[in-house]
Tab-separated table of C-alpha atoms and ligand atoms in Angstrom:
chain	number	residue	atom	x	y	z
A	1	MET	CA	-22.962	-18.509	-3.724
A	2	LYS	CA	-21.399	-16.019	-1.295
A	3	HIS	CA	-18.256	-18.103	-0.818
A	4	VAL	CA	-17.488	-18.589	-4.543
A	5	ILE	CA	-15.830	-15.793	-6.523
A	6	CYS	CA	-15.832	-17.166	-10.081
A	7	GLY	CA	-14.717	-19.870	-12.473
A	8	LYS	CA	-11.264	-18.979	-13.777
A	9	CYS	CA	-9.559	-20.473	-16.840
A	10	VAL	CA	-6.339	-22.269	-15.900
A	11	VAL	CA	-4.923	-21.478	-19.363
A	12	CYS	CA	-5.778	-17.823	-20.153
A	13	GLY	CA	-7.068	-16.583	-16.800
A	14	LYS	CA	-10.447	-15.405	-18.077
A	15	GLU	CA	-13.081	-15.292	-15.318
A	16	TYR	CA	-16.706	-16.406	-15.535
A	17	ALA	CA	-19.644	-15.969	-13.155
A	18	ALA	CA	-20.170	-19.302	-11.375
A	19	THR	CA	-23.490	-20.286	-12.969
A	20	PRO	CA	-24.586	-23.941	-12.707
A	21	ASN	CA	-24.100	-24.540	-16.460
A	22	LEU	CA	-20.436	-23.546	-16.526
A	23	THR	CA	-18.299	-25.483	-19.014
A	24	ASN	CA	-14.927	-24.765	-20.653
A	25	CYS	CA	-13.431	-21.350	-21.333
A	26	GLU	CA	-13.881	-19.903	-24.813
A	27	CYS	CA	-10.135	-20.567	-25.326
A	28	GLY	CA	-10.806	-24.265	-24.677
A	29	GLY	CA	-9.099	-24.233	-21.276
A	30	ILE	CA	-10.549	-25.790	-18.145
A	31	LEU	CA	-11.995	-23.570	-15.443
A	32	ASP	CA	-11.047	-23.708	-11.792
A	33	ILE	CA	-13.590	-22.669	-9.166
A	34	ILE	CA	-12.168	-19.802	-7.094
A	35	TYR	CA	-13.302	-19.377	-3.483
A	36	ASP	CA	-13.342	-16.448	-1.097
A	37	TYR	CA	-11.205	-18.062	1.587
A	38	ALA	CA	-11.360	-14.996	3.846
A	39	TYR	CA	-15.157	-15.300	3.895
A	40	ILE	CA	-15.075	-19.082	4.371
A	41	LYS	CA	-12.653	-18.795	7.301
A	42	GLN	CA	-15.082	-16.563	9.216
A	43	ASN	CA	-17.779	-19.213	9.311
A	44	PHE	CA	-15.989	-22.526	9.121
A	45	THR	CA	-13.939	-24.028	11.941
A	46	LYS	CA	-12.559	-27.470	12.736
A	47	GLU	CA	-14.675	-27.497	15.893
A	48	ALA	CA	-17.897	-26.795	13.996
A	49	LEU	CA	-17.002	-29.558	11.587
A	50	ALA	CA	-16.215	-32.062	14.338
A	51	ALA	CA	-19.666	-31.504	15.847
A	52	ARG	CA	-21.443	-32.160	12.561
A	53	ALA	CA	-23.722	-35.196	12.214
A	54	GLU	CA	-23.634	-35.303	8.397
A	55	HIS	CA	-21.233	-38.085	7.396
A	56	SER	CA	-21.065	-37.704	3.652
A	57	MET	CA	-19.198	-35.423	1.263
A	58	TRP	CA	-21.808	-32.758	2.044
A	59	ARG	CA	-20.330	-32.217	5.495
A	60	TYR	CA	-17.897	-29.874	3.703
A	61	ARG	CA	-20.545	-27.617	2.170
A	62	GLU	CA	-18.628	-24.464	3.109
A	63	LEU	CA	-15.924	-25.568	0.644
A	64	LEU	CA	-18.284	-26.825	-2.060
A	65	PRO	CA	-19.701	-24.762	-4.938
A	66	VAL	CA	-23.401	-25.138	-4.155
A	67	GLU	CA	-26.097	-22.673	-3.120
A	68	GLU	CA	-27.185	-22.766	0.512
A	69	SER	CA	-30.644	-23.853	-0.642
A	70	THR	CA	-29.391	-26.777	-2.758
A	71	PRO	CA	-30.354	-30.056	-1.073
A	72	ASN	CA	-27.823	-32.800	-0.341
A	73	THR	CA	-28.062	-35.526	-2.976
A	74	PRO	CA	-29.906	-38.648	-1.745
A	75	LEU	CA	-27.201	-41.353	-1.832
A	76	ARG	CA	-24.580	-41.388	0.921
A	77	VAL	CA	-21.473	-40.397	-1.018
A	78	GLY	CA	-18.130	-39.997	0.725
A	79	TRP	CA	-16.893	-40.498	4.274
A	80	SER	CA	-15.326	-43.740	3.135
A	81	PRO	CA	-13.128	-45.500	5.688
A	82	LEU	CA	-9.445	-44.701	6.098
A	83	TYR	CA	-7.843	-47.873	7.426
A	84	GLU	CA	-4.444	-47.975	9.032
A	85	ALA	CA	-2.537	-50.843	7.395
A	86	PRO	CA	0.439	-51.752	9.612
A	87	ALA	CA	1.067	-55.181	8.063
A	88	LEU	CA	1.267	-53.751	4.566
A	89	ALA	CA	3.372	-50.793	5.764
A	90	GLN	CA	5.847	-53.264	7.193
A	91	LYS	CA	5.912	-55.301	3.986
A	92	LEU	CA	6.600	-52.164	1.968
A	93	GLY	CA	9.212	-50.905	4.452
A	94	ILE	CA	7.562	-47.591	5.354
A	95	ALA	CA	6.664	-46.113	8.735
A	96	LYS	CA	2.918	-45.723	8.315
A	97	LEU	CA	0.357	-46.533	5.657
A	98	TRP	CA	-3.351	-45.819	5.475
A	99	VAL	CA	-5.703	-47.179	2.836
A	100	LYS	CA	-8.652	-44.982	1.880
A	101	ASP	CA	-11.280	-47.368	0.535
A	102	ASP	CA	-13.332	-45.286	-1.863
A	103	GLY	CA	-14.751	-48.452	-3.372
A	104	GLN	CA	-17.231	-48.219	-0.491
A	105	ASN	CA	-19.147	-45.389	-2.114
A	106	PRO	CA	-22.758	-46.136	-3.142
A	107	THR	CA	-21.918	-47.168	-6.700
A	108	ALA	CA	-18.510	-48.460	-5.573
A	109	SER	CA	-16.070	-45.849	-6.867
A	110	LEU	CA	-14.652	-42.424	-6.090
A	111	LYS	CA	-16.596	-41.129	-9.120
A	112	ASP	CA	-19.684	-40.856	-6.910
A	113	ARG	CA	-18.163	-37.708	-5.455
A	114	ALA	CA	-18.177	-36.002	-8.850
A	115	SER	CA	-21.530	-37.415	-9.907
A	116	ALA	CA	-23.279	-36.269	-6.732
A	117	MET	CA	-21.936	-32.795	-7.424
A	118	ALA	CA	-23.138	-33.012	-11.041
A	119	VAL	CA	-26.613	-33.978	-9.844
A	120	ALA	CA	-26.679	-31.083	-7.352
A	121	LYS	CA	-25.602	-28.593	-10.026
A	122	ALA	CA	-28.013	-30.013	-12.621
A	123	GLN	CA	-30.817	-29.476	-10.122
A	124	GLU	CA	-29.670	-25.890	-9.557
A	125	ALA	CA	-29.727	-25.441	-13.347
A	126	GLY	CA	-33.253	-26.855	-13.480
A	127	ALA	CA	-32.083	-29.657	-15.784
A	128	LYS	CA	-34.018	-32.918	-15.998
A	129	VAL	CA	-31.482	-34.850	-18.073
A	130	ILE	CA	-27.744	-35.435	-17.508
A	131	ALA	CA	-25.318	-37.085	-19.902
A	132	CYS	CA	-21.706	-38.212	-19.896
A	133	SER	CA	-19.166	-40.409	-21.531
A	134	SER	CA	-17.044	-42.548	-19.310
A	135	THR	CA	-14.759	-45.550	-19.138
A	136	GLY	CA	-17.465	-46.981	-16.837
A	137	ASN	CA	-17.349	-45.625	-13.295
A	138	ALA	CA	-18.334	-42.031	-14.011
A	139	ALA	CA	-21.209	-43.518	-15.970
A	140	SER	CA	-22.439	-45.907	-13.295
A	141	SER	CA	-22.056	-43.297	-10.566
A	142	LEU	CA	-23.970	-40.719	-12.588
A	143	ALA	CA	-26.698	-43.216	-13.400
A	144	GLY	CA	-27.082	-44.196	-9.726
A	145	ASN	CA	-26.950	-40.710	-8.235
A	146	ALA	CA	-29.275	-39.338	-10.907
A	147	ALA	CA	-31.751	-42.193	-10.477
A	148	ALA	CA	-31.940	-41.475	-6.746
A	149	ALA	CA	-32.628	-37.799	-7.488
A	150	GLY	CA	-35.210	-38.555	-10.184
A	151	LEU	CA	-33.167	-37.341	-13.149
A	152	LYS	CA	-32.855	-39.074	-16.504
A	153	THR	CA	-29.434	-40.080	-17.877
A	154	TYR	CA	-27.882	-40.722	-21.296
A	155	ILE	CA	-24.616	-42.583	-20.968
A	156	PHE	CA	-21.879	-43.345	-23.498
A	157	VAL	CA	-19.313	-46.048	-22.682
A	158	PRO	CA	-16.675	-47.774	-24.809
A	159	SER	CA	-17.670	-51.331	-25.711
A	160	ARG	CA	-14.745	-52.650	-23.616
A	161	ALA	CA	-16.391	-51.450	-20.353
A	162	PRO	CA	-16.447	-54.361	-17.844
A	163	LYS	CA	-19.755	-56.145	-17.385
A	164	GLY	CA	-20.136	-55.172	-13.713
A	165	LYS	CA	-20.227	-51.501	-14.652
A	166	VAL	CA	-22.623	-52.055	-17.549
A	167	ALA	CA	-24.862	-54.094	-15.222
A	168	GLN	CA	-24.963	-51.127	-12.836
A	169	LEU	CA	-25.910	-48.776	-15.669
A	170	MET	CA	-28.757	-50.959	-16.851
A	171	THR	CA	-30.002	-51.494	-13.295
A	172	PHE	CA	-30.029	-47.752	-12.609
A	173	GLY	CA	-32.238	-47.264	-15.659
A	174	ALA	CA	-29.870	-45.204	-17.796
A	175	THR	CA	-30.153	-45.070	-21.570
A	176	VAL	CA	-26.817	-46.672	-22.408
A	177	VAL	CA	-24.929	-46.362	-25.679
A	178	SER	CA	-22.012	-48.798	-25.970
A	179	VAL	CA	-19.652	-47.233	-28.506
A	180	GLN	CA	-17.617	-49.541	-30.711
A	181	GLY	CA	-14.314	-47.683	-30.356
A	182	SER	CA	-11.898	-46.191	-27.838
A	183	TYR	CA	-12.748	-43.956	-24.885
A	184	GLU	CA	-11.665	-41.043	-27.082
A	185	ASP	CA	-14.234	-42.068	-29.746
A	186	THR	CA	-16.851	-42.439	-27.003
A	187	PHE	CA	-16.097	-38.983	-25.623
A	188	GLU	CA	-16.424	-37.335	-29.049
A	189	LEU	CA	-19.821	-38.920	-29.734
A	190	SER	CA	-21.130	-37.915	-26.308
A	191	LYS	CA	-19.952	-34.353	-26.869
A	192	ALA	CA	-21.778	-34.148	-30.186
A	193	ALA	CA	-24.957	-35.558	-28.623
A	194	ILE	CA	-24.775	-33.193	-25.641
A	195	ASP	CA	-24.321	-30.219	-28.001
A	196	ARG	CA	-27.225	-31.382	-30.124
A	197	TRP	CA	-29.752	-31.984	-27.346
A	198	GLY	CA	-28.516	-29.557	-24.678
A	199	TRP	CA	-28.314	-32.099	-21.844
A	200	TYR	CA	-26.583	-31.203	-18.577
A	201	ASN	CA	-22.941	-32.140	-19.142
A	202	ARG	CA	-21.175	-34.418	-16.659
A	203	ASN	CA	-18.122	-34.950	-18.800
A	204	ALA	CA	-14.784	-35.004	-17.032
A	205	ALA	CA	-12.806	-31.795	-17.391
A	206	ILE	CA	-15.620	-29.937	-19.153
A	207	ASN	CA	-17.818	-29.299	-16.144
A	208	PRO	CA	-15.523	-27.580	-13.615
A	209	TYR	CA	-17.706	-28.519	-10.638
A	210	LEU	CA	-16.858	-32.209	-10.884
A	211	SER	CA	-13.331	-31.783	-9.499
A	212	GLU	CA	-14.865	-29.881	-6.606
A	213	GLY	CA	-16.836	-32.999	-5.734
A	214	LYS	CA	-13.766	-35.181	-6.076
A	215	LYS	CA	-11.751	-32.925	-3.794
A	216	THR	CA	-13.804	-34.162	-0.853
A	217	VAL	CA	-11.594	-37.281	-0.811
A	218	GLY	CA	-8.711	-35.001	0.169
A	219	LEU	CA	-10.801	-33.135	2.742
A	220	GLU	CA	-11.762	-36.449	4.347
A	221	ILE	CA	-8.225	-37.823	4.428
A	222	ALA	CA	-7.108	-34.672	6.242
A	223	GLU	CA	-9.960	-34.749	8.743
A	224	GLN	CA	-9.656	-38.500	9.340
A	225	LEU	CA	-5.946	-38.048	10.077
A	226	GLY	CA	-6.688	-35.303	12.602
A	227	TRP	CA	-5.352	-32.649	10.169
A	228	LYS	CA	-1.832	-34.163	10.273
A	229	MET	CA	-0.834	-34.707	6.694
A	230	PRO	CA	1.149	-37.722	5.501
A	231	ASP	CA	4.312	-37.332	3.421
A	232	TYR	CA	2.671	-38.820	0.322
A	233	ILE	CA	-0.751	-39.631	-1.134
A	234	ALA	CA	-0.728	-42.274	-3.883
A	235	ILE	CA	-3.554	-42.343	-6.423
A	236	SER	CA	-4.262	-43.644	-9.914
A	237	VAL	CA	-4.586	-41.236	-12.829
A	238	GLY	CA	-6.578	-41.381	-16.074
A	239	ASP	CA	-8.186	-38.134	-17.243
A	240	GLY	CA	-6.513	-36.407	-14.320
A	241	CYS	CA	-9.639	-35.026	-12.611
A	242	THR	CA	-9.195	-37.163	-9.514
A	243	ILE	CA	-5.617	-36.193	-8.733
A	244	ALA	CA	-6.361	-32.546	-9.553
A	245	GLY	CA	-9.427	-32.629	-7.319
A	246	LEU	CA	-7.511	-34.252	-4.484
A	247	TRP	CA	-4.876	-31.518	-4.734
A	248	LYS	CA	-7.505	-28.774	-4.846
A	249	GLY	CA	-9.055	-30.056	-1.627
A	250	LEU	CA	-5.719	-30.096	0.153
A	251	LYS	CA	-4.888	-26.600	-1.056
A	252	ASP	CA	-8.288	-25.356	0.134
A	253	LEU	CA	-7.520	-26.706	3.614
A	254	TYR	CA	-4.094	-25.100	3.552
A	255	ALA	CA	-5.610	-21.791	2.464
A	256	ILE	CA	-8.062	-21.727	5.371
A	257	GLY	CA	-5.406	-22.851	7.851
A	258	PHE	CA	-6.787	-26.319	8.653
A	259	ILE	CA	-3.501	-28.000	7.675
A	260	ASP	CA	0.016	-26.589	7.834
A	261	ARG	CA	1.742	-28.647	5.163
A	262	LEU	CA	0.891	-30.339	1.896
A	263	PRO	CA	1.798	-33.919	0.998
A	264	ARG	CA	3.557	-34.955	-2.205
A	265	LEU	CA	1.343	-36.710	-4.717
A	266	ILE	CA	2.257	-40.082	-6.184
A	267	SER	CA	0.717	-40.234	-9.662
A	268	ALA	CA	0.315	-43.861	-10.712
A	269	GLN	CA	-0.548	-44.778	-14.306
A	270	ALA	CA	-0.544	-47.993	-16.290
A	271	ALA	CA	2.656	-48.543	-18.260
A	272	GLY	CA	0.451	-49.229	-21.294
A	273	CYS	CA	-1.260	-45.842	-21.045
A	274	CYS	CA	0.662	-43.139	-19.207
A	275	PRO	CA	0.570	-39.886	-21.203
A	276	LEU	CA	0.533	-37.637	-18.124
A	277	ASN	CA	3.339	-39.389	-16.262
A	278	ARG	CA	5.396	-39.426	-19.435
A	279	ALA	CA	4.966	-35.659	-19.740
A	280	ILE	CA	6.205	-35.194	-16.162
A	281	ALA	CA	9.131	-37.591	-16.613
A	282	ASP	CA	10.197	-35.922	-19.877
A	283	ASN	CA	9.362	-32.434	-18.576
A	284	ALA	CA	7.514	-31.915	-21.824
A	285	GLN	CA	4.024	-31.635	-23.319
A	286	TRP	CA	1.761	-34.640	-23.111
A	287	TYR	CA	1.039	-36.673	-26.236
A	288	PRO	CA	-1.780	-39.170	-26.826
A	289	MET	CA	-1.063	-42.843	-26.149
A	290	GLU	CA	-2.741	-46.159	-26.916
A	291	GLU	CA	-5.172	-47.439	-24.262
A	292	ASN	CA	-3.338	-50.626	-23.485
A	293	THR	CA	-4.056	-51.913	-19.964
A	294	ILE	CA	-6.501	-54.034	-17.949
A	295	ALA	CA	-7.036	-50.994	-15.723
A	296	ASP	CA	-9.958	-49.844	-17.880
A	297	SER	CA	-10.898	-46.864	-15.693
A	298	ILE	CA	-7.540	-45.221	-16.310
A	299	ALA	CA	-7.068	-46.372	-19.905
A	300	VAL	CA	-7.299	-42.790	-21.116
A	301	GLY	CA	-5.132	-42.105	-24.156
A	302	VAL	CA	-6.227	-38.468	-24.463
A	303	PRO	CA	-6.480	-37.124	-20.904
A	304	ARG	CA	-9.169	-34.457	-20.607
A	305	ASN	CA	-7.800	-32.748	-17.537
A	306	ALA	CA	-4.118	-32.712	-18.420
A	307	ASP	CA	-3.517	-29.078	-17.465
A	308	LYS	CA	-4.889	-29.305	-13.942
A	309	ALA	CA	-3.388	-32.759	-13.335
A	310	LEU	CA	0.117	-31.813	-14.470
A	311	MET	CA	-0.071	-28.648	-12.390
A	312	ALA	CA	-1.126	-30.639	-9.318
A	313	ILE	CA	1.678	-33.191	-9.695
A	314	ARG	CA	4.308	-30.499	-10.294
A	315	GLU	CA	3.114	-28.147	-7.542
A	316	SER	CA	3.152	-30.932	-4.968
A	317	GLY	CA	6.681	-32.004	-5.854
A	318	GLY	CA	5.008	-35.171	-7.008
A	319	VAL	CA	6.426	-38.526	-7.991
A	320	VAL	CA	5.273	-40.414	-11.085
A	321	VAL	CA	5.299	-44.184	-11.452
A	322	ASN	CA	4.021	-46.494	-14.178
A	323	VAL	CA	3.013	-50.069	-13.434
A	324	THR	CA	2.479	-53.070	-15.669
A	325	ASP	CA	-0.739	-55.087	-15.665
A	326	GLU	CA	1.143	-57.823	-13.766
A	327	GLU	CA	2.116	-55.319	-11.074
A	328	ILE	CA	-1.495	-54.124	-10.879
A	329	MET	CA	-2.762	-57.677	-10.447
A	330	ALA	CA	-0.130	-58.359	-7.778
A	331	ALA	CA	-1.311	-55.258	-5.924
A	332	GLN	CA	-4.926	-56.468	-6.092
A	333	LYS	CA	-3.895	-59.648	-4.357
A	334	LEU	CA	-1.635	-57.880	-1.868
A	335	LEU	CA	-4.268	-55.316	-0.790
A	336	GLY	CA	-6.901	-57.988	-0.554
A	337	SER	CA	-4.796	-60.411	1.478
A	338	THR	CA	-3.184	-57.877	3.832
A	339	CYS	CA	-5.987	-55.313	4.261
A	340	GLY	CA	-9.211	-57.041	3.241
A	341	VAL	CA	-9.768	-54.337	0.654
A	342	PHE	CA	-10.933	-55.460	-2.791
A	343	GLY	CA	-10.041	-53.008	-5.549
A	344	GLU	CA	-10.607	-53.071	-9.276
A	345	PRO	CA	-7.421	-52.841	-11.365
A	346	ALA	CA	-7.479	-49.023	-11.630
A	347	GLY	CA	-8.543	-48.931	-7.991
A	348	VAL	CA	-5.287	-50.486	-6.799
A	349	THR	CA	-2.956	-48.838	-9.302
A	350	GLY	CA	-1.946	-46.247	-6.693
A	351	ALA	CA	-0.966	-49.040	-4.310
A	352	ALA	CA	0.870	-50.849	-7.107
A	353	GLY	CA	2.795	-47.652	-7.820
A	354	LEU	CA	3.621	-47.159	-4.152
A	355	LYS	CA	4.897	-50.743	-3.898
A	356	LYS	CA	7.105	-50.254	-6.938
A	357	LEU	CA	8.550	-46.978	-5.610
A	358	CYS	CA	9.276	-48.656	-2.264
A	359	GLU	CA	11.060	-51.518	-4.031
A	360	GLN	CA	13.094	-49.013	-6.029
A	361	GLY	CA	14.156	-47.272	-2.809
A	362	MET	CA	12.379	-44.061	-3.797
A	363	ILE	CA	10.378	-43.778	-0.553
A	364	SER	CA	12.295	-43.444	2.703
A	365	ALA	CA	11.717	-45.871	5.576
A	366	ASP	CA	10.313	-43.140	7.833
A	367	ALA	CA	7.694	-42.061	5.265
A	368	THR	CA	3.971	-41.858	6.006
A	369	VAL	CA	1.666	-42.585	3.079
A	370	VAL	CA	-2.029	-42.697	2.206
A	371	SER	CA	-2.997	-44.949	-0.691
A	372	VAL	CA	-6.422	-44.269	-2.196
A	373	VAL	CA	-8.322	-47.274	-3.568
A	374	THR	CA	-10.564	-45.613	-6.128
A	375	GLY	CA	-12.894	-48.414	-7.202
A	376	ASN	CA	-14.261	-51.738	-5.953
A	377	GLY	CA	-13.091	-55.075	-7.317
A	378	LEU	CA	-16.609	-56.434	-7.769
A	379	LYS	CA	-16.976	-54.161	-10.774
A	380	ASP	CA	-14.580	-56.351	-12.734
A	381	VAL	CA	-14.480	-59.881	-11.369
A	382	ALA	CA	-12.932	-61.323	-14.548
A	383	ASN	CA	-9.653	-59.502	-13.933
A	384	ALA	CA	-9.707	-60.297	-10.203
A	385	ILE	CA	-9.966	-64.008	-10.985
A	386	LYS	CA	-7.143	-63.557	-13.474
A	387	ALA	CA	-5.057	-61.935	-10.720
A	388	CYS	CA	-5.782	-64.473	-8.007
A	389	GLY	CA	-6.687	-67.714	-9.765
A	390	ASP	CA	-9.536	-70.172	-9.276
A	391	PRO	CA	-10.388	-71.929	-5.986
A	392	ILE	CA	-9.856	-75.628	-5.264
A	393	SER	CA	-12.756	-77.453	-6.921
A	394	ILE	CA	-13.679	-80.933	-5.613
A	395	PRO	CA	-16.739	-83.063	-4.863
A	396	SER	CA	-18.166	-83.046	-1.335
A	397	ASP	CA	-15.824	-85.758	-0.079
A	398	MET	CA	-13.234	-85.786	2.745
A	399	GLU	CA	-10.790	-88.004	0.830
A	400	ALA	CA	-10.917	-85.572	-2.088
A	401	LEU	CA	-10.315	-82.692	0.349
A	402	LEU	CA	-7.278	-84.413	1.872
A	403	SER	CA	-5.702	-85.154	-1.494
A	404	ALA	CA	-6.478	-81.641	-2.780
A	405	PHE	CA	-4.768	-80.128	0.288
A	406	ALA	CA	-1.775	-82.431	-0.247
A	407	GLU	CA	-1.536	-81.535	-3.950
A	408	ASN	CA	-1.665	-77.827	-3.151
A	409	ASN	CA	0.857	-78.063	-0.271
A	410	ILE	CA	-1.741	-76.877	2.205
A	411	ILE	CA	-0.616	-77.940	5.665
A	412	ILE	CA	-3.119	-77.450	8.472
A	413	ASP	CA	-1.585	-76.917	11.904
B	501	PLP	C1	-11.893	-42.514	-13.025
B	501	PLP	C2	-11.059	-43.393	-12.200
B	501	PLP	C3	-9.729	-43.087	-11.883
B	501	PLP	C4	-8.978	-41.897	-12.398
B	501	PLP	O1	-9.640	-40.669	-12.355
B	501	PLP	P1	-9.340	-39.581	-13.478
B	501	PLP	O2	-10.066	-38.385	-13.064
B	501	PLP	O3	-9.824	-40.154	-14.766
B	501	PLP	O4	-7.852	-39.392	-13.502
B	501	PLP	C5	-9.032	-43.970	-11.081
B	501	PLP	N1	-9.615	-45.092	-10.608
B	501	PLP	C6	-10.889	-45.408	-10.869
B	501	PLP	C7	-11.446	-46.653	-10.303
B	501	PLP	C8	-11.654	-44.569	-11.674
B	501	PLP	O5	-12.918	-44.910	-11.950
């Protein structure tokens, strides 16, 4: 890869040749992929990009760590819509708001961006089998993207994973192990199995290429906004790979001169599981927490990408906000009813955090904000019903309809 210099440990600085099998540093630290921006700048322009027909994450190949000969993965990952949301902006009291609906990816979450990258790198490595542990979305996205590319998958999920995600896994033909324990327990078993059988590793914060896939969400936001950055980008945080990837993408664009300023990140976690936000708020180390929230995708008590995530939040002058399950459910309803966007609990946690910060007067009225919805609500219908309630249920009878409308104070004008 002519445009990639190395993988560099974010803890000790040790550099590694960027082979497809790259994992953690020998010191245990996470690697960051380092690019030759001077080289990239020579061949990559906004004009060239604008003329490109490819509308997936692979339109940014110049900034992605793949060989020229590596094929695009088969599913259409990325280029999710960025909707302007004036009604919601007005409700929140901010100047402009855009909602990036990453639930529209092929397996319905932002994780497809990392899994497509994992599949591309596994193919470069000549691997036939990929494995991961996941709260659910990394698993279903890996299973789907690997199935499309003809690779076999072994997947470890905690037994609490919502049914929609497990249904995806089974449909995509993965070998699924449901671990009776926490995500942390699940991760440890997957690690032992990967070590034992030598499968290609798609675990968050072990394989440094995954963040590079996730960064395409940031590249897209910038391009979709005509390279004019908003003041803030709000996103939910579990392991911390997503927010770190988003930040990496924005910094790449800054480094090659495509954007001239960087937004501040809003890191939203669940109040019942917020080890990274707590570390920022206390300006201290992070410590493990219980995994106590309905937002299963971000119920990560031992975040695997703490170093990169904390660095991203701090470097951006970021804001942290923790939201209760009630606030998450309220945000599900609000996004759905004002924008027509259906997010799973972790998917709307960024929006819930933004709403809370607006209510607390932390975001000025002239602010421009992008809120990323990271996963689709159909993955977890039980919690959506909990958030929004059941419909009116009556026999097929006009009298029953009239009295039901009266009982529910529904006045038709
Ligand atoms: C994985 C996930 C996140 C958080 O990403 P991390 O890299 O774990 O911080 C947020 N929302 C959804 C829907 C996810 O699946």
